[in-house]
PDB file of C-alpha atoms in Angstrom:
ATOM      1  CA  UNK A  22      25.763 -10.332 -19.607  1.00 33.00           C
ATOM      2  CA  UNK A  23      24.231 -11.703 -16.422  1.00 38.00           C
ATOM      3  CA  UNK A  24      22.160 -14.832 -16.269  1.00 35.00           C
ATOM      4  CA  UNK A  25      18.729 -14.434 -14.744  1.00 40.00           C
ATOM      5  CA  UNK A  26      18.671 -18.073 -13.694  1.00 39.00           C
ATOM      6  CA  UNK A  27      20.105 -17.367 -10.240  1.00 42.00           C
ATOM      7  CA  UNK A  28      18.591 -18.871  -7.125  1.00 41.00           C
ATOM      8  CA  UNK A  29      15.025 -17.671  -6.702  1.00 60.00           C
ATOM      9  CA  UNK A  30      15.980 -16.721  -3.140  1.00 81.00           C
ATOM     10  CA  UNK A  31      18.698 -14.305  -4.262  1.00 89.00           C
ATOM     11  CA  UNK A  32      17.666 -10.622  -3.972  1.00 92.00           C
ATOM     12  CA  UNK A  33      20.420  -9.842  -6.498  1.00 92.00           C
ATOM     13  CA  UNK A  34      18.751 -11.916  -9.197  1.00 93.00           C
ATOM     14  CA  UNK A  35      18.781 -10.090 -12.505  1.00 93.00           C
ATOM     15  CA  UNK A  36      14.996  -9.691 -12.361  1.00 96.00           C
ATOM     16  CA  UNK A  37      12.673  -9.630  -9.360  1.00 97.00           C
ATOM     17  CA  UNK A  38       8.925  -9.763  -9.915  1.00 96.00           C
ATOM     18  CA  UNK A  39       6.847  -8.434  -7.001  1.00 96.00           C
ATOM     19  CA  UNK A  40       3.227  -9.422  -7.593  1.00 97.00           C
ATOM     20  CA  UNK A  41       0.249  -8.232  -5.582  1.00 95.00           C
ATOM     21  CA  UNK A  42      -1.576  -5.167  -4.300  1.00 91.00           C
ATOM     22  CA  UNK A  43      -0.268  -4.836  -0.749  1.00 92.00           C
ATOM     23  CA  UNK A  44       1.803  -1.648  -0.707  1.00 89.00           C
ATOM     24  CA  UNK A  45       3.782  -2.569   2.399  1.00 91.00           C
ATOM     25  CA  UNK A  46       4.897  -5.900   0.947  1.00 94.00           C
ATOM     26  CA  UNK A  47       5.705  -4.316  -2.409  1.00 94.00           C
ATOM     27  CA  UNK A  48       7.847  -1.707  -0.676  1.00 92.00           C
ATOM     28  CA  UNK A  49       9.585  -4.406   1.318  1.00 94.00           C
ATOM     29  CA  UNK A  50      10.334  -6.396  -1.835  1.00 95.00           C
ATOM     30  CA  UNK A  51      11.976  -3.315  -3.316  1.00 95.00           C
ATOM     31  CA  UNK A  52      13.873  -2.521  -0.130  1.00 93.00           C
ATOM     32  CA  UNK A  53      15.234  -6.076   0.089  1.00 95.00           C
ATOM     33  CA  UNK A  54      16.791  -5.759  -3.354  1.00 95.00           C
ATOM     34  CA  UNK A  55      18.168  -2.283  -2.647  1.00 94.00           C
ATOM     35  CA  UNK A  56      19.695  -3.363   0.672  1.00 94.00           C
ATOM     36  CA  UNK A  57      21.346  -6.389  -0.937  1.00 95.00           C
ATOM     37  CA  UNK A  58      22.667  -4.292  -3.815  1.00 94.00           C
ATOM     38  CA  UNK A  59      24.112  -1.651  -1.509  1.00 92.00           C
ATOM     39  CA  UNK A  60      25.696  -4.350   0.640  1.00 93.00           C
ATOM     40  CA  UNK A  61      27.497  -5.496  -2.505  1.00 92.00           C
ATOM     41  CA  UNK A  62      28.248  -1.938  -3.649  1.00 90.00           C
ATOM     42  CA  UNK A  63      27.637   1.042  -1.393  1.00 90.00           C
ATOM     43  CA  UNK A  64      27.480   3.331  -4.433  1.00 88.00           C
ATOM     44  CA  UNK A  65      24.587   1.473  -6.045  1.00 91.00           C
ATOM     45  CA  UNK A  66      22.438   3.787  -8.184  1.00 90.00           C
ATOM     46  CA  UNK A  67      18.714   3.280  -7.489  1.00 92.00           C
ATOM     47  CA  UNK A  68      16.126   4.449 -10.014  1.00 91.00           C
ATOM     48  CA  UNK A  69      12.515   4.167  -8.842  1.00 91.00           C
ATOM     49  CA  UNK A  70      10.107   4.795 -11.721  1.00 92.00           C
ATOM     50  CA  UNK A  71       6.380   4.627 -12.361  1.00 89.00           C
ATOM     51  CA  UNK A  72       5.105   3.177 -15.616  1.00 90.00           C
ATOM     52  CA  UNK A  73       4.506   6.601 -17.167  1.00 89.00           C
ATOM     53  CA  UNK A  74       8.106   7.630 -16.397  1.00 90.00           C
ATOM     54  CA  UNK A  75       9.594   4.711 -18.361  1.00 91.00           C
ATOM     55  CA  UNK A  76       9.043   5.801 -21.929  1.00 90.00           C
ATOM     56  CA  UNK A  77      10.008   3.781 -25.042  1.00 91.00           C
ATOM     57  CA  UNK A  78      13.777   3.775 -25.322  1.00 90.00           C
ATOM     58  CA  UNK A  79      14.210   4.593 -21.646  1.00 91.00           C
ATOM     59  CA  UNK A  80      15.189   1.062 -20.632  1.00 92.00           C
ATOM     60  CA  UNK A  81      18.049   0.976 -23.123  1.00 90.00           C
ATOM     61  CA  UNK A  82      19.349   4.261 -21.769  1.00 89.00           C
ATOM     62  CA  UNK A  83      19.102   3.150 -18.144  1.00 91.00           C
ATOM     63  CA  UNK A  84      20.812  -0.179 -18.802  1.00 88.00           C
ATOM     64  CA  UNK A  85      23.551   1.131 -21.059  1.00 84.00           C
ATOM     65  CA  UNK A  86      27.124   0.350 -19.895  1.00 71.00           C
ATOM     66  CA  UNK A  87      28.654   2.798 -17.422  1.00 66.00           C
ATOM     67  CA  UNK A  88      32.237   4.007 -17.479  1.00 57.00           C
ATOM     68  CA  UNK A  89      32.362   3.279 -13.773  1.00 61.00           C
ATOM     69  CA  UNK A  90      30.708  -0.158 -14.019  1.00 60.00           C
ATOM     70  CA  UNK A  91      28.401   0.824 -11.173  1.00 78.00           C
ATOM     71  CA  UNK A  92      25.713  -1.446  -9.820  1.00 89.00           C
ATOM     72  CA  UNK A  93      22.143  -0.315 -10.468  1.00 92.00           C
ATOM     73  CA  UNK A  94      18.680  -1.154  -9.187  1.00 94.00           C
ATOM     74  CA  UNK A  95      15.872  -0.255 -11.582  1.00 95.00           C
ATOM     75  CA  UNK A  96      12.406  -0.302 -10.010  1.00 95.00           C
ATOM     76  CA  UNK A  97       9.366  -0.129 -12.280  1.00 95.00           C
ATOM     77  CA  UNK A  98       6.063   0.379 -10.462  1.00 93.00           C
ATOM     78  CA  UNK A  99       2.615  -0.295 -11.938  1.00 92.00           C
ATOM     79  CA  UNK A 100       4.194  -2.433 -14.641  1.00 95.00           C
ATOM     80  CA  UNK A 101       0.721  -3.337 -15.896  1.00 95.00           C
ATOM     81  CA  UNK A 102       0.416   0.240 -17.222  1.00 93.00           C
ATOM     82  CA  UNK A 103       3.565   0.196 -19.373  1.00 94.00           C
ATOM     83  CA  UNK A 104       3.124   1.000 -23.049  1.00 94.00           C
ATOM     84  CA  UNK A 105       3.166  -1.875 -25.529  1.00 94.00           C
ATOM     85  CA  UNK A 106       6.469  -0.674 -26.956  1.00 95.00           C
ATOM     86  CA  UNK A 107       8.115  -0.490 -23.545  1.00 95.00           C
ATOM     87  CA  UNK A 108       6.815  -3.966 -22.671  1.00 95.00           C
ATOM     88  CA  UNK A 109       8.391  -5.233 -25.883  1.00 96.00           C
ATOM     89  CA  UNK A 110      11.709  -3.683 -24.871  1.00 95.00           C
ATOM     90  CA  UNK A 111      11.562  -5.267 -21.412  1.00 96.00           C
ATOM     91  CA  UNK A 112      10.777  -8.677 -22.891  1.00 96.00           C
ATOM     92  CA  UNK A 113      13.849  -8.380 -25.098  1.00 95.00           C
ATOM     93  CA  UNK A 114      15.918  -7.313 -22.091  1.00 95.00           C
ATOM     94  CA  UNK A 115      14.773 -10.357 -20.093  1.00 95.00           C
ATOM     95  CA  UNK A 116      16.560 -12.599 -22.570  1.00 93.00           C
ATOM     96  CA  UNK A 117      19.901 -10.907 -21.917  1.00 92.00           C
ATOM     97  CA  UNK A 118      19.935  -8.867 -18.685  1.00 92.00           C
ATOM     98  CA  UNK A 119      22.910  -6.624 -18.003  1.00 89.00           C
ATOM     99  CA  UNK A 120      25.585  -7.519 -15.468  1.00 83.00           C
ATOM    100  CA  UNK A 121      25.371  -5.567 -12.178  1.00 89.00           C
ATOM    101  CA  UNK A 122      21.778  -4.426 -12.806  1.00 93.00           C
ATOM    102  CA  UNK A 123      18.799  -5.629 -10.767  1.00 95.00           C
ATOM    103  CA  UNK A 124      15.449  -4.968 -12.440  1.00 96.00           C
ATOM    104  CA  UNK A 125      12.432  -4.973 -10.093  1.00 97.00           C
ATOM    105  CA  UNK A 126       8.990  -5.101 -11.700  1.00 97.00           C
ATOM    106  CA  UNK A 127       5.955  -4.334  -9.505  1.00 96.00           C
ATOM    107  CA  UNK A 128       2.703  -5.741 -10.846  1.00 96.00           C
ATOM    108  CA  UNK A 129      -0.697  -6.097  -9.113  1.00 93.00           C
ATOM    109  CA  UNK A 130      -1.472  -9.395 -10.822  1.00 92.00           C
ATOM    110  CA  UNK A 131      -4.606  -9.908 -12.844  1.00 88.00           C
ATOM    111  CA  UNK A 132      -5.219  -9.840 -16.557  1.00 91.00           C
ATOM    112  CA  UNK A 133      -3.867  -6.402 -17.408  1.00 92.00           C
ATOM    113  CA  UNK A 134      -0.242  -6.636 -18.441  1.00 92.00           C
ATOM    114  CA  UNK A 135      -0.250 -10.415 -17.987  1.00 93.00           C
ATOM    115  CA  UNK A 136       1.988 -10.856 -21.021  1.00 95.00           C
ATOM    116  CA  UNK A 137       4.843  -9.172 -19.186  1.00 95.00           C
ATOM    117  CA  UNK A 138       4.205 -11.301 -16.097  1.00 94.00           C
ATOM    118  CA  UNK A 139       4.314 -14.484 -18.153  1.00 95.00           C
ATOM    119  CA  UNK A 140       7.482 -13.416 -19.961  1.00 96.00           C
ATOM    120  CA  UNK A 141       9.281 -12.573 -16.708  1.00 95.00           C
ATOM    121  CA  UNK A 142       8.296 -15.885 -15.152  1.00 95.00           C
ATOM    122  CA  UNK A 143       9.368 -17.813 -18.238  1.00 95.00           C
ATOM    123  CA  UNK A 144      12.718 -16.023 -18.120  1.00 94.00           C
ATOM    124  CA  UNK A 145      13.262 -17.273 -14.564  1.00 93.00           C
ATOM    125  CA  UNK A 146      12.591 -14.085 -12.640  1.00 95.00           C
ATOM    126  CA  UNK A 147      12.672 -14.262  -8.864  1.00 95.00           C
ATOM    127  CA  UNK A 148       9.069 -13.789  -7.721  1.00 96.00           C
ATOM    128  CA  UNK A 149       7.848 -12.262  -4.464  1.00 96.00           C
ATOM    129  CA  UNK A 150       4.165 -12.588  -3.560  1.00 95.00           C
ATOM    130  CA  UNK A 151       2.627  -9.397  -2.135  1.00 95.00           C
ATOM    131  CA  UNK A 152      -1.080 -10.223  -1.717  1.00 93.00           C
ATOM    132  CA  UNK A 153      -3.609  -8.104   0.142  1.00 90.00           C
ATOM    133  CA  UNK A 154      -4.506  -9.500   3.551  1.00 87.00           C
ATOM    134  CA  UNK A 155      -8.263  -9.407   3.033  1.00 83.00           C
ATOM    135  CA  UNK A 156      -9.278 -11.776   5.828  1.00 83.00           C
ATOM    136  CA  UNK A 157      -8.859 -11.291   9.590  1.00 81.00           C
ATOM    137  CA  UNK A 158      -7.022 -14.627   9.799  1.00 85.00           C
ATOM    138  CA  UNK A 159      -4.475 -13.418   7.232  1.00 90.00           C
ATOM    139  CA  UNK A 160      -3.863 -10.245   9.210  1.00 90.00           C
ATOM    140  CA  UNK A 161      -3.410 -12.309  12.342  1.00 90.00           C
ATOM    141  CA  UNK A 162      -0.841 -14.478  10.573  1.00 93.00           C
ATOM    142  CA  UNK A 163       0.941 -11.331   9.425  1.00 95.00           C
ATOM    143  CA  UNK A 164       1.169  -9.960  12.977  1.00 95.00           C
ATOM    144  CA  UNK A 165       2.539 -13.246  14.301  1.00 95.00           C
ATOM    145  CA  UNK A 166       5.132 -13.232  11.543  1.00 95.00           C
ATOM    146  CA  UNK A 167       6.155  -9.670  12.376  1.00 96.00           C
ATOM    147  CA  UNK A 168       6.805 -10.589  16.013  1.00 96.00           C
ATOM    148  CA  UNK A 169       8.792 -13.664  14.954  1.00 95.00           C
ATOM    149  CA  UNK A 170      10.857 -11.638  12.492  1.00 94.00           C
ATOM    150  CA  UNK A 171      11.816  -9.278  15.311  1.00 94.00           C
ATOM    151  CA  UNK A 172      12.708 -12.187  17.579  1.00 94.00           C
ATOM    152  CA  UNK A 173       9.967 -11.458  20.095  1.00 94.00           C
ATOM    153  CA  UNK A 174       7.228 -13.493  21.701  1.00 94.00           C
ATOM    154  CA  UNK A 175       3.597 -12.400  21.812  1.00 95.00           C
ATOM    155  CA  UNK A 176       0.639 -14.374  23.117  1.00 93.00           C
ATOM    156  CA  UNK A 177      -2.134 -15.385  20.682  1.00 91.00           C
ATOM    157  CA  UNK A 178      -4.507 -13.107  22.613  1.00 88.00           C
ATOM    158  CA  UNK A 179      -2.109 -10.177  22.179  1.00 89.00           C
ATOM    159  CA  UNK A 180      -1.871 -10.735  18.434  1.00 91.00           C
ATOM    160  CA  UNK A 181      -5.654 -10.871  18.127  1.00 85.00           C
ATOM    161  CA  UNK A 182      -6.083  -7.772  20.277  1.00 83.00           C
ATOM    162  CA  UNK A 183      -3.644  -5.878  18.071  1.00 86.00           C
ATOM    163  CA  UNK A 184      -5.520  -6.827  14.895  1.00 83.00           C
ATOM    164  CA  UNK A 185      -8.801  -5.831  16.546  1.00 76.00           C
ATOM    165  CA  UNK A 186      -7.382  -2.488  17.650  1.00 76.00           C
ATOM    166  CA  UNK A 187      -5.525  -1.493  14.488  1.00 77.00           C
ATOM    167  CA  UNK A 188      -7.685  -2.947  11.719  1.00 73.00           C
ATOM    168  CA  UNK A 189      -6.676  -4.046   8.234  1.00 77.00           C
ATOM    169  CA  UNK A 190      -3.800  -1.687   7.369  1.00 82.00           C
ATOM    170  CA  UNK A 191      -0.647  -3.846   7.320  1.00 89.00           C
ATOM    171  CA  UNK A 192       1.629  -0.828   7.477  1.00 87.00           C
ATOM    172  CA  UNK A 193      -0.027   0.300  10.714  1.00 84.00           C
ATOM    173  CA  UNK A 194       0.071  -3.237  12.089  1.00 90.00           C
ATOM    174  CA  UNK A 195       3.787  -3.524  11.319  1.00 91.00           C
ATOM    175  CA  UNK A 196       4.422  -0.151  12.951  1.00 87.00           C
ATOM    176  CA  UNK A 197       2.502  -1.203  16.053  1.00 87.00           C
ATOM    177  CA  UNK A 198       4.494  -4.435  16.364  1.00 92.00           C
ATOM    178  CA  UNK A 199       7.710  -2.477  15.978  1.00 91.00           C
ATOM    179  CA  UNK A 200       6.677  -0.009  18.683  1.00 86.00           C
ATOM    180  CA  UNK A 201       5.663  -2.726  21.110  1.00 90.00           C
ATOM    181  CA  UNK A 202       8.897  -4.661  20.672  1.00 91.00           C
ATOM    182  CA  UNK A 203      10.910  -1.494  21.180  1.00 88.00           C
ATOM    183  CA  UNK A 204       9.026  -0.365  24.289  1.00 86.00           C
ATOM    184  CA  UNK A 205       8.166  -3.602  26.083  1.00 88.00           C
ATOM    185  CA  UNK A 206      10.480  -6.235  27.547  1.00 90.00           C
ATOM    186  CA  UNK A 207       9.579  -9.901  27.731  1.00 92.00           C
ATOM    187  CA  UNK A 208       6.483 -11.556  26.302  1.00 94.00           C
ATOM    188  CA  UNK A 209       3.889  -9.150  24.927  1.00 94.00           C
ATOM    189  CA  UNK A 210       0.434  -9.982  26.226  1.00 90.00           C
ATOM    190  CA  UNK A 211      -3.117  -8.737  25.753  1.00 84.00           C
ATOM    191  CA  UNK A 212      -2.874  -6.308  28.656  1.00 83.00           C
ATOM    192  CA  UNK A 213       0.096  -4.538  27.062  1.00 85.00           C
ATOM    193  CA  UNK A 214      -1.703  -4.234  23.729  1.00 85.00           C
ATOM    194  CA  UNK A 215      -4.779  -2.886  25.486  1.00 76.00           C
ATOM    195  CA  UNK A 216      -2.709  -0.283  27.281  1.00 76.00           C
ATOM    196  CA  UNK A 217      -1.177   0.915  24.019  1.00 76.00           C
ATOM    197  CA  UNK A 218      -3.891   0.576  21.405  1.00 73.00           C
ATOM    198  CA  UNK A 219      -7.378  -0.514  22.452  1.00 58.00           C
ATOM    199  CA  UNK A 220      -9.943   2.242  22.144  1.00 54.00           C
ATOM    200  CA  UNK A 221      -8.035   4.361  19.649  1.00 55.00           C
ATOM    201  CA  UNK A 222     -11.238   5.989  18.409  1.00 47.00           C
ATOM    202  CA  UNK A 223      -9.585   8.315  15.934  1.00 52.00           C
ATOM    203  CA  UNK A 224      -7.569   5.530  14.330  1.00 56.00           C
ATOM    204  CA  UNK A 225     -10.667   3.335  14.141  1.00 68.00           C
ATOM    205  CA  UNK A 226     -12.631   6.097  12.420  1.00 80.00           C
ATOM    206  CA  UNK A 227      -9.970   6.700   9.804  1.00 79.00           C
ATOM    207  CA  UNK A 228      -9.702   2.972   9.178  1.00 80.00           C
ATOM    208  CA  UNK A 229     -13.396   2.988   8.218  1.00 89.00           C
ATOM    209  CA  UNK A 230     -12.837   6.002   5.955  1.00 89.00           C
ATOM    210  CA  UNK A 231      -9.753   4.545   4.267  1.00 87.00           C
ATOM    211  CA  UNK A 232     -11.508   1.317   3.361  1.00 89.00           C
ATOM    212  CA  UNK A 233     -14.573   3.192   2.086  1.00 93.00           C
ATOM    213  CA  UNK A 234     -12.696   5.589  -0.228  1.00 93.00           C
ATOM    214  CA  UNK A 235     -10.707   2.627  -1.568  1.00 91.00           C
ATOM    215  CA  UNK A 236     -13.979   1.041  -2.698  1.00 91.00           C
ATOM    216  CA  UNK A 237     -13.663  -1.867  -0.248  1.00 90.00           C
ATOM    217  CA  UNK A 238     -17.232  -1.880   1.036  1.00 92.00           C
ATOM    218  CA  UNK A 239     -17.153  -5.180   2.935  1.00 91.00           C
ATOM    219  CA  UNK A 240     -13.995  -4.250   4.841  1.00 87.00           C
ATOM    220  CA  UNK A 241     -15.310  -0.751   5.530  1.00 90.00           C
ATOM    221  CA  UNK A 242     -18.521  -2.157   6.985  1.00 91.00           C
ATOM    222  CA  UNK A 243     -16.527  -4.619   9.092  1.00 87.00           C
ATOM    223  CA  UNK A 244     -14.389  -1.766  10.444  1.00 84.00           C
ATOM    224  CA  UNK A 245     -17.489   0.374  11.018  1.00 89.00           C
ATOM    225  CA  UNK A 246     -19.260  -2.300  13.059  1.00 88.00           C
ATOM    226  CA  UNK A 247     -16.158  -2.944  15.132  1.00 81.00           C
ATOM    227  CA  UNK A 248     -15.698   0.780  15.783  1.00 81.00           C
ATOM    228  CA  UNK A 249     -19.294   1.225  16.886  1.00 84.00           C
ATOM    229  CA  UNK A 250     -19.115  -1.881  19.085  1.00 78.00           C
ATOM    230  CA  UNK A 251     -16.086  -0.466  20.910  1.00 71.00           C
ATOM    231  CA  UNK A 252     -17.817   2.826  21.635  1.00 72.00           C
ATOM    232  CA  UNK A 253     -16.505   5.108  18.904  1.00 77.00           C
ATOM    233  CA  UNK A 254     -18.847   8.088  18.550  1.00 78.00           C
ATOM    234  CA  UNK A 255     -20.695   8.101  15.183  1.00 87.00           C
ATOM    235  CA  UNK A 256     -19.844  11.784  14.702  1.00 86.00           C
ATOM    236  CA  UNK A 257     -16.128  10.887  14.696  1.00 82.00           C
ATOM    237  CA  UNK A 258     -16.745   8.426  11.883  1.00 89.00           C
ATOM    238  CA  UNK A 259     -18.664  10.917   9.742  1.00 90.00           C
ATOM    239  CA  UNK A 260     -15.846  13.410  10.300  1.00 87.00           C
ATOM    240  CA  UNK A 261     -13.268  10.874   9.118  1.00 86.00           C
ATOM    241  CA  UNK A 262     -15.413   9.986   6.083  1.00 93.00           C
ATOM    242  CA  UNK A 263     -15.708  13.668   5.185  1.00 92.00           C
ATOM    243  CA  UNK A 264     -11.951  14.196   5.455  1.00 87.00           C
ATOM    244  CA  UNK A 265     -11.266  11.131   3.317  1.00 89.00           C
ATOM    245  CA  UNK A 266     -13.592  12.186   0.511  1.00 92.00           C
ATOM    246  CA  UNK A 267     -12.438  15.821   0.589  1.00 90.00           C
ATOM    247  CA  UNK A 268      -8.817  14.696   0.332  1.00 88.00           C
ATOM    248  CA  UNK A 269      -9.708  12.724  -2.818  1.00 90.00           C
ATOM    249  CA  UNK A 270     -11.437  15.773  -4.281  1.00 88.00           C
ATOM    250  CA  UNK A 271      -8.623  18.186  -3.421  1.00 85.00           C
ATOM    251  CA  UNK A 272      -5.857  15.988  -4.826  1.00 85.00           C
ATOM    252  CA  UNK A 273      -7.757  15.034  -7.983  1.00 82.00           C
ATOM    253  CA  UNK A 274      -8.238  18.712  -8.844  1.00 78.00           C
ATOM    254  CA  UNK A 275      -4.654  19.715  -8.002  1.00 72.00           C
ATOM    255  CA  UNK A 276      -1.903  20.036 -10.537  1.00 60.00           C
ATOM    256  CA  UNK A 277       0.558  17.145 -10.711  1.00 62.00           C
ATOM    257  CA  UNK A 278       3.786  17.482  -8.819  1.00 64.00           C
ATOM    258  CA  UNK A 279       6.024  16.054  -6.163  1.00 67.00           C
ATOM    259  CA  UNK A 280       4.388  15.018  -2.867  1.00 64.00           C
ATOM    260  CA  UNK A 281       6.293  17.728  -1.003  1.00 68.00           C
ATOM    261  CA  UNK A 282       5.003  20.447  -3.358  1.00 70.00           C
ATOM    262  CA  UNK A 283       1.439  19.160  -3.242  1.00 72.00           C
ATOM    263  CA  UNK A 284       1.646  18.857   0.536  1.00 67.00           C
ATOM    264  CA  UNK A 285       2.376  22.573   0.804  1.00 70.00           C
ATOM    265  CA  UNK A 286      -0.338  23.463  -1.692  1.00 72.00           C
ATOM    266  CA  UNK A 287      -3.060  21.301  -0.129  1.00 71.00           C
ATOM    267  CA  UNK A 288      -2.044  21.444   3.514  1.00 71.00           C
ATOM    268  CA  UNK A 289      -1.443  17.687   3.827  1.00 67.00           C
ATOM    269  CA  UNK A 290       1.684  15.857   4.998  1.00 64.00           C
ATOM    270  CA  UNK A 291       3.662  14.204   2.126  1.00 67.00           C
ATOM    271  CA  UNK A 292       2.846  10.679   3.342  1.00 65.00           C
ATOM    272  CA  UNK A 293      -0.852  11.573   3.114  1.00 71.00           C
ATOM    273  CA  UNK A 294      -0.395  12.684  -0.498  1.00 76.00           C
ATOM    274  CA  UNK A 295       1.090   9.290  -1.360  1.00 75.00           C
ATOM    275  CA  UNK A 296      -1.751   7.438   0.349  1.00 77.00           C
ATOM    276  CA  UNK A 297      -4.506   9.524  -1.261  1.00 83.00           C
ATOM    277  CA  UNK A 298      -2.906   9.038  -4.678  1.00 81.00           C
ATOM    278  CA  UNK A 299      -3.310   5.303  -4.203  1.00 82.00           C
ATOM    279  CA  UNK A 300      -6.885   5.715  -2.998  1.00 85.00           C
ATOM    280  CA  UNK A 301      -8.095   8.029  -5.756  1.00 84.00           C
ATOM    281  CA  UNK A 302      -7.908   5.456  -8.558  1.00 82.00           C
ATOM    282  CA  UNK A 303     -11.422   4.938  -9.870  1.00 83.00           C
ATOM    283  CA  UNK A 304     -12.763   8.260  -8.581  1.00 90.00           C
ATOM    284  CA  UNK A 305     -14.505  10.750 -10.853  1.00 91.00           C
ATOM    285  CA  UNK A 306     -15.823  14.265 -10.121  1.00 90.00           C
ATOM    286  CA  UNK A 307     -19.344  12.819 -10.092  1.00 92.00           C
ATOM    287  CA  UNK A 308     -18.207  10.189  -7.619  1.00 92.00           C
ATOM    288  CA  UNK A 309     -16.770  12.819  -5.288  1.00 93.00           C
ATOM    289  CA  UNK A 310     -20.011  14.812  -5.438  1.00 94.00           C
ATOM    290  CA  UNK A 311     -22.071  11.670  -4.728  1.00 94.00           C
ATOM    291  CA  UNK A 312     -19.849  10.755  -1.774  1.00 94.00           C
ATOM    292  CA  UNK A 313     -19.980  14.240  -0.278  1.00 94.00           C
ATOM    293  CA  UNK A 314     -23.791  14.151  -0.393  1.00 95.00           C
ATOM    294  CA  UNK A 315     -23.732  10.768   1.331  1.00 95.00           C
ATOM    295  CA  UNK A 316     -21.480  12.130   4.079  1.00 94.00           C
ATOM    296  CA  UNK A 317     -23.735  15.150   4.575  1.00 93.00           C
ATOM    297  CA  UNK A 318     -26.796  12.901   4.893  1.00 93.00           C
ATOM    298  CA  UNK A 319     -25.003  10.628   7.358  1.00 93.00           C
ATOM    299  CA  UNK A 320     -23.841  13.607   9.391  1.00 90.00           C
ATOM    300  CA  UNK A 321     -27.415  14.834   9.673  1.00 90.00           C
ATOM    301  CA  UNK A 322     -28.572  11.316  10.541  1.00 89.00           C
ATOM    302  CA  UNK A 323     -26.129  10.856  13.431  1.00 88.00           C
ATOM    303  CA  UNK A 324     -26.833  14.321  14.827  1.00 81.00           C
ATOM    304  CA  UNK A 325     -30.529  13.735  15.395  1.00 76.00           C
ATOM    305  CA  UNK A 326     -31.926  13.951  11.884  1.00 66.00           C
ATOM    306  CA  UNK A 327     -32.594  10.223  11.678  1.00 66.00           C
ATOM    307  CA  UNK A 328     -33.841   7.368  13.850  1.00 74.00           C
ATOM    308  CA  UNK A 329     -30.898   5.009  13.336  1.00 86.00           C
ATOM    309  CA  UNK A 330     -27.343   6.493  13.306  1.00 87.00           C
ATOM    310  CA  UNK A 331     -25.822   3.078  12.581  1.00 91.00           C
ATOM    311  CA  UNK A 332     -27.952   2.640   9.475  1.00 92.00           C
ATOM    312  CA  UNK A 333     -27.068   6.170   8.345  1.00 92.00           C
ATOM    313  CA  UNK A 334     -23.358   5.349   8.611  1.00 95.00           C
ATOM    314  CA  UNK A 335     -23.714   1.992   6.851  1.00 95.00           C
ATOM    315  CA  UNK A 336     -25.590   3.655   3.988  1.00 95.00           C
ATOM    316  CA  UNK A 337     -22.895   6.326   3.673  1.00 95.00           C
ATOM    317  CA  UNK A 338     -20.066   3.765   3.682  1.00 96.00           C
ATOM    318  CA  UNK A 339     -21.697   1.680   0.940  1.00 95.00           C
ATOM    319  CA  UNK A 340     -22.405   4.785  -1.179  1.00 95.00           C
ATOM    320  CA  UNK A 341     -18.830   6.069  -0.821  1.00 95.00           C
ATOM    321  CA  UNK A 342     -17.381   2.670  -1.724  1.00 93.00           C
ATOM    322  CA  UNK A 343     -19.631   2.562  -4.795  1.00 93.00           C
ATOM    323  CA  UNK A 344     -18.606   6.108  -5.758  1.00 92.00           C
ATOM    324  CA  UNK A 345     -14.944   5.052  -5.565  1.00 90.00           C
ATOM    325  CA  UNK A 346     -15.528   2.581  -8.393  1.00 84.00           C
ATOM    326  CA  UNK A 347     -17.459   4.650 -10.927  1.00 76.00           C
ATOM    327  CA  UNK A 348     -14.490   4.661 -13.310  1.00 66.00           C
ATOM    328  CA  UNK A 349     -13.656   0.963 -12.927  1.00 57.00           C
TER     329      UNK A 349
END
């Protein structure tokens, strides 16, 4: 049996607890463990499971001894949704983890499933914080850290310009930093960022829509005001809002299946399926109907049916964000 009292900095600790709601950071926590495991054993078997896929008795089967003594990484997402019986099995496992197996538990934090969190911490699990970057200053710190991690220098003005241009999506911010460091030599300044990203109207519009359908009204309004201040046409924003709500409705009424299958059925790319699945939590059919009416009213308002297009958009954003939380 392996001890789970290894250094808390060791990705090969018997148990890693990734806590928070930032998808990019959660994915990175998983990838760090997988990379370390495959560096130790190129044939490492990785099992990436959601809570509903780990049924009672499943942990014992997955951690049973192998004839080939292969290394394994077991990833359990949405650990707060595990059944009481499965949680009991994991708690028992924490007391005597299996050699050559790295268990990674992803948990959003909060009260739901807190017993498992407490048990993992008490057992000495390695913990990785994956909090949402809800404030502009936190996103700015993230961007600076991304440049440092890639060994590149960027001016403070460039970092701020990138946050202003991209918005609050850390995955998009990380991608932008990666692109800039790959394409540009020397110090990255505000002029370079402006040349690449400032004025991306379409991206700005979809940033507003993403925050709204996720129920994050304050962030959606912040993104909306920034978009309008930089000259994004209101009609582009209503179009993005409509697409966001329709995607929720289409996926919620579709049969379950793999992202690739649903992508073909619904005419969306697989990555979009994954994103919409995350966004649709809390939505109900009534919520979708309410949001679609709000979009229609906003569309009429920005096309001459109202006196204040900005107010029409703000009203729609708030209504959509409220509709996204009807089930919560």
